[in-house]
Amino acid sequence: MIGTGILKGMAVTARNFIGSYFEKDRLITVQYPEERIPLAENYRNFPFLIYDTDDAEAGLRCVACKICEKECPPQCIYIVKSEDKKPDYMGKPQFYPAVFDIDISVCMSCQICVEVCPFEAIKMDKEFELSRRERFDALLLRKRELSKSNDYYHRICPTDATQVDAKLAEAAAKKKPAPPATPSAPTAPAPAARSAV
């Protein structure tokens, strides 16, 4: 009979329409910002820098190697290496970024900067509410705004952060010098044999 397909389709539409008012899992919209869907742990938005101590400047993991700047496809990372060195979070003298800027109006959240960083210094954030009123440099994030603690990283990505910390601890343990060998007790020299004259 002509029109049965249309009637079946309308019945499915009506069932979904009425069901969306009564079944919570069938609602198609979330009443944002009052309601928020929890973000997945592997969700990524824009990069941020990690520091390990209480001081964001002293504990920054970044050593200004500029690999992320070179590998960034849209070239939105700008780094100026320091002239001097300072102790990093493990006490080893390192260069540090005097300037570290990311233009998030250009960033495409590709995560290449995270993948190429050998120091686990840059990771992807989950913060997405970054709208600004100004047009030009308001979306240029400076080192101060990009720096976030390792505790923050553990809150947003607990699984990945635990693996990264274990990897860094293992690398630090390998670099520690072996403890010096304990000197054995001095032995008395053997008496020289006397020759008969």
PDB file of C-alpha atoms in Angstrom:
ATOM      1  CA  MET A   1       0.000   0.000   0.000  1.00  0.00           C
ATOM      2  CA  ILE A   2       1.231   3.448  -0.872  1.00  0.00           C
ATOM      3  CA  GLY A   3       2.281   5.558   2.108  1.00  0.00           C
ATOM      4  CA  THR A   4       3.038   2.786   4.644  1.00  0.00           C
ATOM      5  CA  GLY A   5       6.730   3.731   4.661  1.00  0.00           C
ATOM      6  CA  ILE A   6       5.831   7.321   5.460  1.00  0.00           C
ATOM      7  CA  LEU A   7       3.532   6.198   8.301  1.00  0.00           C
ATOM      8  CA  LYS A   8       6.239   3.936   9.785  1.00  0.00           C
ATOM      9  CA  GLY A   9       8.762   6.771   9.609  1.00  0.00           C
ATOM     10  CA  MET A  10       6.336   9.188  11.283  1.00  0.00           C
ATOM     11  CA  ALA A  11       5.689   6.627  14.058  1.00  0.00           C
ATOM     12  CA  VAL A  12       9.443   6.339  14.768  1.00  0.00           C
ATOM     13  CA  THR A  13       9.756  10.150  14.797  1.00  0.00           C
ATOM     14  CA  ALA A  14       6.775  10.507  17.169  1.00  0.00           C
ATOM     15  CA  ARG A  15       8.150   7.806  19.505  1.00  0.00           C
ATOM     16  CA  ASN A  16      11.541   9.578  19.684  1.00  0.00           C
ATOM     17  CA  PHE A  17       9.925  12.975  20.122  1.00  0.00           C
ATOM     18  CA  ILE A  18       7.701  11.871  23.009  1.00  0.00           C
ATOM     19  CA  GLY A  19      10.440   9.715  24.573  1.00  0.00           C
ATOM     20  CA  SER A  20      12.841  12.662  24.670  1.00  0.00           C
ATOM     21  CA  TYR A  21      10.588  14.343  27.246  1.00  0.00           C
ATOM     22  CA  PHE A  22      10.589  11.402  29.655  1.00  0.00           C
ATOM     23  CA  GLU A  23      13.879   9.526  29.253  1.00  0.00           C
ATOM     24  CA  LYS A  24      16.976  11.382  30.467  1.00  0.00           C
ATOM     25  CA  ASP A  25      19.395   9.462  28.238  1.00  0.00           C
ATOM     26  CA  ARG A  26      17.375  10.385  25.135  1.00  0.00           C
ATOM     27  CA  LEU A  27      17.577  14.136  25.624  1.00  0.00           C
ATOM     28  CA  ILE A  28      19.485  15.639  22.737  1.00  0.00           C
ATOM     29  CA  THR A  29      20.672  18.816  24.476  1.00  0.00           C
ATOM     30  CA  VAL A  30      22.378  19.642  27.739  1.00  0.00           C
ATOM     31  CA  GLN A  31      21.290  22.804  29.529  1.00  0.00           C
ATOM     32  CA  TYR A  32      24.743  24.407  29.327  1.00  0.00           C
ATOM     33  CA  PRO A  33      26.220  26.088  31.424  1.00  0.00           C
ATOM     34  CA  GLU A  34      23.988  24.856  34.269  1.00  0.00           C
ATOM     35  CA  GLU A  35      24.589  21.245  33.204  1.00  0.00           C
ATOM     36  CA  ARG A  36      27.884  19.982  31.869  1.00  0.00           C
ATOM     37  CA  ILE A  37      28.858  16.658  30.373  1.00  0.00           C
ATOM     38  CA  PRO A  38      32.052  15.352  32.013  1.00  0.00           C
ATOM     39  CA  LEU A  39      34.942  15.492  29.568  1.00  0.00           C
ATOM     40  CA  ALA A  40      36.793  12.326  28.658  1.00  0.00           C
ATOM     41  CA  GLU A  41      40.333  11.988  30.008  1.00  0.00           C
ATOM     42  CA  ASN A  42      41.816  12.025  26.515  1.00  0.00           C
ATOM     43  CA  TYR A  43      39.918  15.210  25.537  1.00  0.00           C
ATOM     44  CA  ARG A  44      42.325  17.893  24.324  1.00  0.00           C
ATOM     45  CA  ASN A  45      41.972  21.573  23.625  1.00  0.00           C
ATOM     46  CA  PHE A  46      45.036  23.835  23.876  1.00  0.00           C
ATOM     47  CA  PRO A  47      48.547  23.249  25.232  1.00  0.00           C
ATOM     48  CA  PHE A  48      49.833  24.267  28.652  1.00  0.00           C
ATOM     49  CA  LEU A  49      53.218  24.083  30.393  1.00  0.00           C
ATOM     50  CA  ILE A  50      53.822  21.952  33.495  1.00  0.00           C
ATOM     51  CA  TYR A  51      55.850  22.954  36.531  1.00  0.00           C
ATOM     52  CA  ASP A  52      56.774  20.631  39.398  1.00  0.00           C
ATOM     53  CA  THR A  53      57.424  22.815  42.433  1.00  0.00           C
ATOM     54  CA  ASP A  54      55.367  25.511  44.152  1.00  0.00           C
ATOM     55  CA  ASP A  55      57.111  28.170  42.051  1.00  0.00           C
ATOM     56  CA  ALA A  56      55.958  28.244  38.423  1.00  0.00           C
ATOM     57  CA  GLU A  57      59.139  29.966  37.261  1.00  0.00           C
ATOM     58  CA  ALA A  58      61.631  27.756  39.105  1.00  0.00           C
ATOM     59  CA  GLY A  59      59.908  24.401  38.571  1.00  0.00           C
ATOM     60  CA  LEU A  60      59.083  24.711  34.877  1.00  0.00           C
ATOM     61  CA  ARG A  61      60.031  21.521  33.028  1.00  0.00           C
ATOM     62  CA  CYS A  62      60.616  23.332  29.733  1.00  0.00           C
ATOM     63  CA  VAL A  63      64.293  23.863  28.850  1.00  0.00           C
ATOM     64  CA  ALA A  64      63.623  25.952  25.718  1.00  0.00           C
ATOM     65  CA  CYS A  65      64.865  23.310  23.293  1.00  0.00           C
ATOM     66  CA  LYS A  66      62.426  24.784  20.710  1.00  0.00           C
ATOM     67  CA  ILE A  67      61.459  21.409  19.233  1.00  0.00           C
ATOM     68  CA  CYS A  68      57.756  22.187  19.692  1.00  0.00           C
ATOM     69  CA  GLU A  69      58.207  25.552  17.991  1.00  0.00           C
ATOM     70  CA  LYS A  70      59.886  23.915  14.973  1.00  0.00           C
ATOM     71  CA  GLU A  71      57.351  21.081  14.675  1.00  0.00           C
ATOM     72  CA  CYS A  72      54.181  23.177  15.127  1.00  0.00           C
ATOM     73  CA  PRO A  73      52.251  23.056  11.797  1.00  0.00           C
ATOM     74  CA  PRO A  74      50.535  26.486  12.129  1.00  0.00           C
ATOM     75  CA  GLN A  75      53.695  28.006  13.733  1.00  0.00           C
ATOM     76  CA  CYS A  76      51.735  29.401  16.697  1.00  0.00           C
ATOM     77  CA  ILE A  77      54.458  28.768  19.344  1.00  0.00           C
ATOM     78  CA  TYR A  78      57.090  31.442  19.967  1.00  0.00           C
ATOM     79  CA  ILE A  79      60.050  30.739  22.295  1.00  0.00           C
ATOM     80  CA  VAL A  80      63.053  32.841  23.295  1.00  0.00           C
ATOM     81  CA  LYS A  81      65.781  30.909  25.124  1.00  0.00           C
ATOM     82  CA  SER A  82      67.334  32.463  28.213  1.00  0.00           C
ATOM     83  CA  GLU A  83      70.921  33.678  28.199  1.00  0.00           C
ATOM     84  CA  ASP A  84      71.698  32.163  31.597  1.00  0.00           C
ATOM     85  CA  LYS A  85      70.952  28.835  33.230  1.00  0.00           C
ATOM     86  CA  LYS A  86      69.034  28.018  36.394  1.00  0.00           C
ATOM     87  CA  PRO A  87      68.608  24.784  38.337  1.00  0.00           C
ATOM     88  CA  ASP A  88      65.654  22.735  37.121  1.00  0.00           C
ATOM     89  CA  TYR A  89      63.350  20.741  39.396  1.00  0.00           C
ATOM     90  CA  MET A  90      66.071  18.070  39.800  1.00  0.00           C
ATOM     91  CA  GLY A  91      68.795  20.619  40.569  1.00  0.00           C
ATOM     92  CA  LYS A  92      70.591  20.377  37.208  1.00  0.00           C
ATOM     93  CA  PRO A  93      71.455  23.743  35.567  1.00  0.00           C
ATOM     94  CA  GLN A  94      69.302  24.207  32.457  1.00  0.00           C
ATOM     95  CA  PHE A  95      68.316  26.909  30.034  1.00  0.00           C
ATOM     96  CA  TYR A  96      64.727  28.060  30.411  1.00  0.00           C
ATOM     97  CA  PRO A  97      62.283  29.931  28.193  1.00  0.00           C
ATOM     98  CA  ALA A  98      62.584  33.661  28.764  1.00  0.00           C
ATOM     99  CA  VAL A  99      59.528  33.999  26.502  1.00  0.00           C
ATOM    100  CA  PHE A 100      57.026  31.242  25.725  1.00  0.00           C
ATOM    101  CA  ASP A 101      53.896  32.351  23.858  1.00  0.00           C
ATOM    102  CA  ILE A 102      51.152  30.358  22.132  1.00  0.00           C
ATOM    103  CA  ASP A 103      48.636  32.058  19.873  1.00  0.00           C
ATOM    104  CA  ILE A 104      45.540  29.954  20.526  1.00  0.00           C
ATOM    105  CA  SER A 105      43.597  31.758  17.816  1.00  0.00           C
ATOM    106  CA  VAL A 106      45.878  29.910  15.369  1.00  0.00           C
ATOM    107  CA  CYS A 107      46.477  26.675  17.318  1.00  0.00           C
ATOM    108  CA  MET A 108      44.659  23.705  15.787  1.00  0.00           C
ATOM    109  CA  SER A 109      44.998  21.416  18.844  1.00  0.00           C
ATOM    110  CA  CYS A 110      46.902  18.801  16.863  1.00  0.00           C
ATOM    111  CA  GLN A 111      49.011  17.731  19.899  1.00  0.00           C
ATOM    112  CA  ILE A 112      52.226  17.476  17.878  1.00  0.00           C
ATOM    113  CA  CYS A 113      53.982  19.742  20.386  1.00  0.00           C
ATOM    114  CA  VAL A 114      53.114  17.260  23.160  1.00  0.00           C
ATOM    115  CA  GLU A 115      54.325  14.263  21.176  1.00  0.00           C
ATOM    116  CA  VAL A 116      57.719  15.757  20.282  1.00  0.00           C
ATOM    117  CA  CYS A 117      58.562  17.201  23.727  1.00  0.00           C
ATOM    118  CA  PRO A 118      61.370  15.080  25.237  1.00  0.00           C
ATOM    119  CA  PHE A 119      60.923  16.623  28.714  1.00  0.00           C
ATOM    120  CA  GLU A 120      57.154  16.021  29.192  1.00  0.00           C
ATOM    121  CA  ALA A 121      56.886  19.794  29.672  1.00  0.00           C
ATOM    122  CA  ILE A 122      53.889  20.556  27.472  1.00  0.00           C
ATOM    123  CA  LYS A 123      50.497  18.826  27.647  1.00  0.00           C
ATOM    124  CA  MET A 124      46.985  19.417  26.338  1.00  0.00           C
ATOM    125  CA  ASP A 125      44.464  21.183  28.546  1.00  0.00           C
ATOM    126  CA  LYS A 126      40.723  20.581  28.848  1.00  0.00           C
ATOM    127  CA  GLU A 127      39.813  24.232  29.311  1.00  0.00           C
ATOM    128  CA  PHE A 128      37.667  25.379  26.404  1.00  0.00           C
ATOM    129  CA  GLU A 129      35.906  28.534  27.628  1.00  0.00           C
ATOM    130  CA  LEU A 130      38.518  30.968  26.348  1.00  0.00           C
ATOM    131  CA  SER A 131      36.452  33.621  24.586  1.00  0.00           C
ATOM    132  CA  ARG A 132      37.719  37.196  24.971  1.00  0.00           C
ATOM    133  CA  ARG A 133      36.292  40.626  24.213  1.00  0.00           C
ATOM    134  CA  GLU A 134      39.467  41.970  22.594  1.00  0.00           C
ATOM    135  CA  ARG A 135      40.242  41.066  19.006  1.00  0.00           C
ATOM    136  CA  PHE A 136      43.989  40.976  18.695  1.00  0.00           C
ATOM    137  CA  ASP A 137      46.418  39.859  21.401  1.00  0.00           C
ATOM    138  CA  ALA A 138      43.907  38.577  23.993  1.00  0.00           C
ATOM    139  CA  LEU A 139      44.244  35.041  22.631  1.00  0.00           C
ATOM    140  CA  LEU A 140      48.039  35.176  22.752  1.00  0.00           C
ATOM    141  CA  LEU A 141      48.773  33.230  25.939  1.00  0.00           C
ATOM    142  CA  ARG A 142      52.044  34.092  27.674  1.00  0.00           C
ATOM    143  CA  LYS A 143      54.220  31.836  29.831  1.00  0.00           C
ATOM    144  CA  ARG A 144      52.504  33.040  33.016  1.00  0.00           C
ATOM    145  CA  GLU A 145      49.040  32.004  31.730  1.00  0.00           C
ATOM    146  CA  LEU A 146      50.310  28.757  30.197  1.00  0.00           C
ATOM    147  CA  SER A 147      52.075  27.505  33.344  1.00  0.00           C
ATOM    148  CA  LYS A 148      50.042  25.057  35.424  1.00  0.00           C
ATOM    149  CA  SER A 149      51.133  22.744  38.218  1.00  0.00           C
ATOM    150  CA  ASN A 150      51.676  19.010  38.014  1.00  0.00           C
ATOM    151  CA  ASP A 151      48.846  18.661  40.560  1.00  0.00           C
ATOM    152  CA  TYR A 152      46.499  20.303  38.035  1.00  0.00           C
ATOM    153  CA  TYR A 153      47.675  17.829  35.405  1.00  0.00           C
ATOM    154  CA  HIS A 154      46.924  14.954  37.820  1.00  0.00           C
ATOM    155  CA  ARG A 155      43.398  16.314  38.318  1.00  0.00           C
ATOM    156  CA  ILE A 156      42.527  16.517  34.603  1.00  0.00           C
ATOM    157  CA  CYS A 157      44.432  13.427  33.353  1.00  0.00           C
ATOM    158  CA  PRO A 158      45.170  11.116  36.305  1.00  0.00           C
ATOM    159  CA  THR A 159      46.144   8.045  34.269  1.00  0.00           C
ATOM    160  CA  ASP A 160      48.486   9.837  31.875  1.00  0.00           C
ATOM    161  CA  ALA A 161      49.995  12.000  34.634  1.00  0.00           C
ATOM    162  CA  THR A 162      50.828   8.948  36.754  1.00  0.00           C
ATOM    163  CA  GLN A 163      52.548   7.278  33.791  1.00  0.00           C
ATOM    164  CA  VAL A 164      54.524  10.447  33.017  1.00  0.00           C
ATOM    165  CA  ASP A 165      55.655  10.812  36.650  1.00  0.00           C
ATOM    166  CA  ALA A 166      56.765   7.177  36.742  1.00  0.00           C
ATOM    167  CA  LYS A 167      58.697   7.629  33.495  1.00  0.00           C
ATOM    168  CA  LEU A 168      60.421  10.784  34.793  1.00  0.00           C
ATOM    169  CA  ALA A 169      61.271   9.113  38.114  1.00  0.00           C
ATOM    170  CA  GLU A 170      62.766   6.147  36.261  1.00  0.00           C
ATOM    171  CA  ALA A 171      64.838   8.460  34.047  1.00  0.00           C
ATOM    172  CA  ALA A 172      66.044  10.406  37.109  1.00  0.00           C
ATOM    173  CA  ALA A 173      67.023   7.172  38.854  1.00  0.00           C
ATOM    174  CA  LYS A 174      69.074   6.080  35.822  1.00  0.00           C
ATOM    175  CA  LYS A 175      70.938   9.389  35.738  1.00  0.00           C
ATOM    176  CA  LYS A 176      71.929   9.292  39.410  1.00  0.00           C
ATOM    177  CA  PRO A 177      75.582   8.308  39.799  1.00  0.00           C
ATOM    178  CA  ALA A 178      76.285   4.958  41.369  1.00  0.00           C
ATOM    179  CA  PRO A 179      77.169   5.201  45.051  1.00  0.00           C
ATOM    180  CA  PRO A 180      80.930   5.149  45.621  1.00  0.00           C
ATOM    181  CA  ALA A 181      82.368   1.767  46.513  1.00  0.00           C
ATOM    182  CA  THR A 182      83.057   1.388  50.202  1.00  0.00           C
ATOM    183  CA  PRO A 183      86.784   1.160  50.788  1.00  0.00           C
ATOM    184  CA  SER A 184      87.849  -2.154  52.231  1.00  0.00           C
ATOM    185  CA  ALA A 185      89.944  -2.284  55.383  1.00  0.00           C
ATOM    186  CA  PRO A 186      93.589  -1.640  54.638  1.00  0.00           C
ATOM    187  CA  THR A 187      95.651  -4.797  54.750  1.00  0.00           C
ATOM    188  CA  ALA A 188      99.062  -4.901  56.281  1.00  0.00           C
ATOM    189  CA  PRO A 189     101.824  -5.338  53.749  1.00  0.00           C
ATOM    190  CA  ALA A 190     103.357  -8.782  53.675  1.00  0.00           C
ATOM    191  CA  PRO A 191     106.736  -8.884  55.371  1.00  0.00           C
ATOM    192  CA  ALA A 192     109.603  -8.940  52.945  1.00  0.00           C
ATOM    193  CA  ALA A 193     111.580 -12.152  52.864  1.00  0.00           C
ATOM    194  CA  ARG A 194     115.066 -11.843  54.325  1.00  0.00           C
ATOM    195  CA  SER A 195     117.860 -13.124  52.384  1.00  0.00           C
ATOM    196  CA  ALA A 196     120.628 -14.955  54.179  1.00  0.00           C
ATOM    197  CA  VAL A 197     123.970 -13.292  53.809  1.00  0.00           C
TER     198      VAL A 197
END
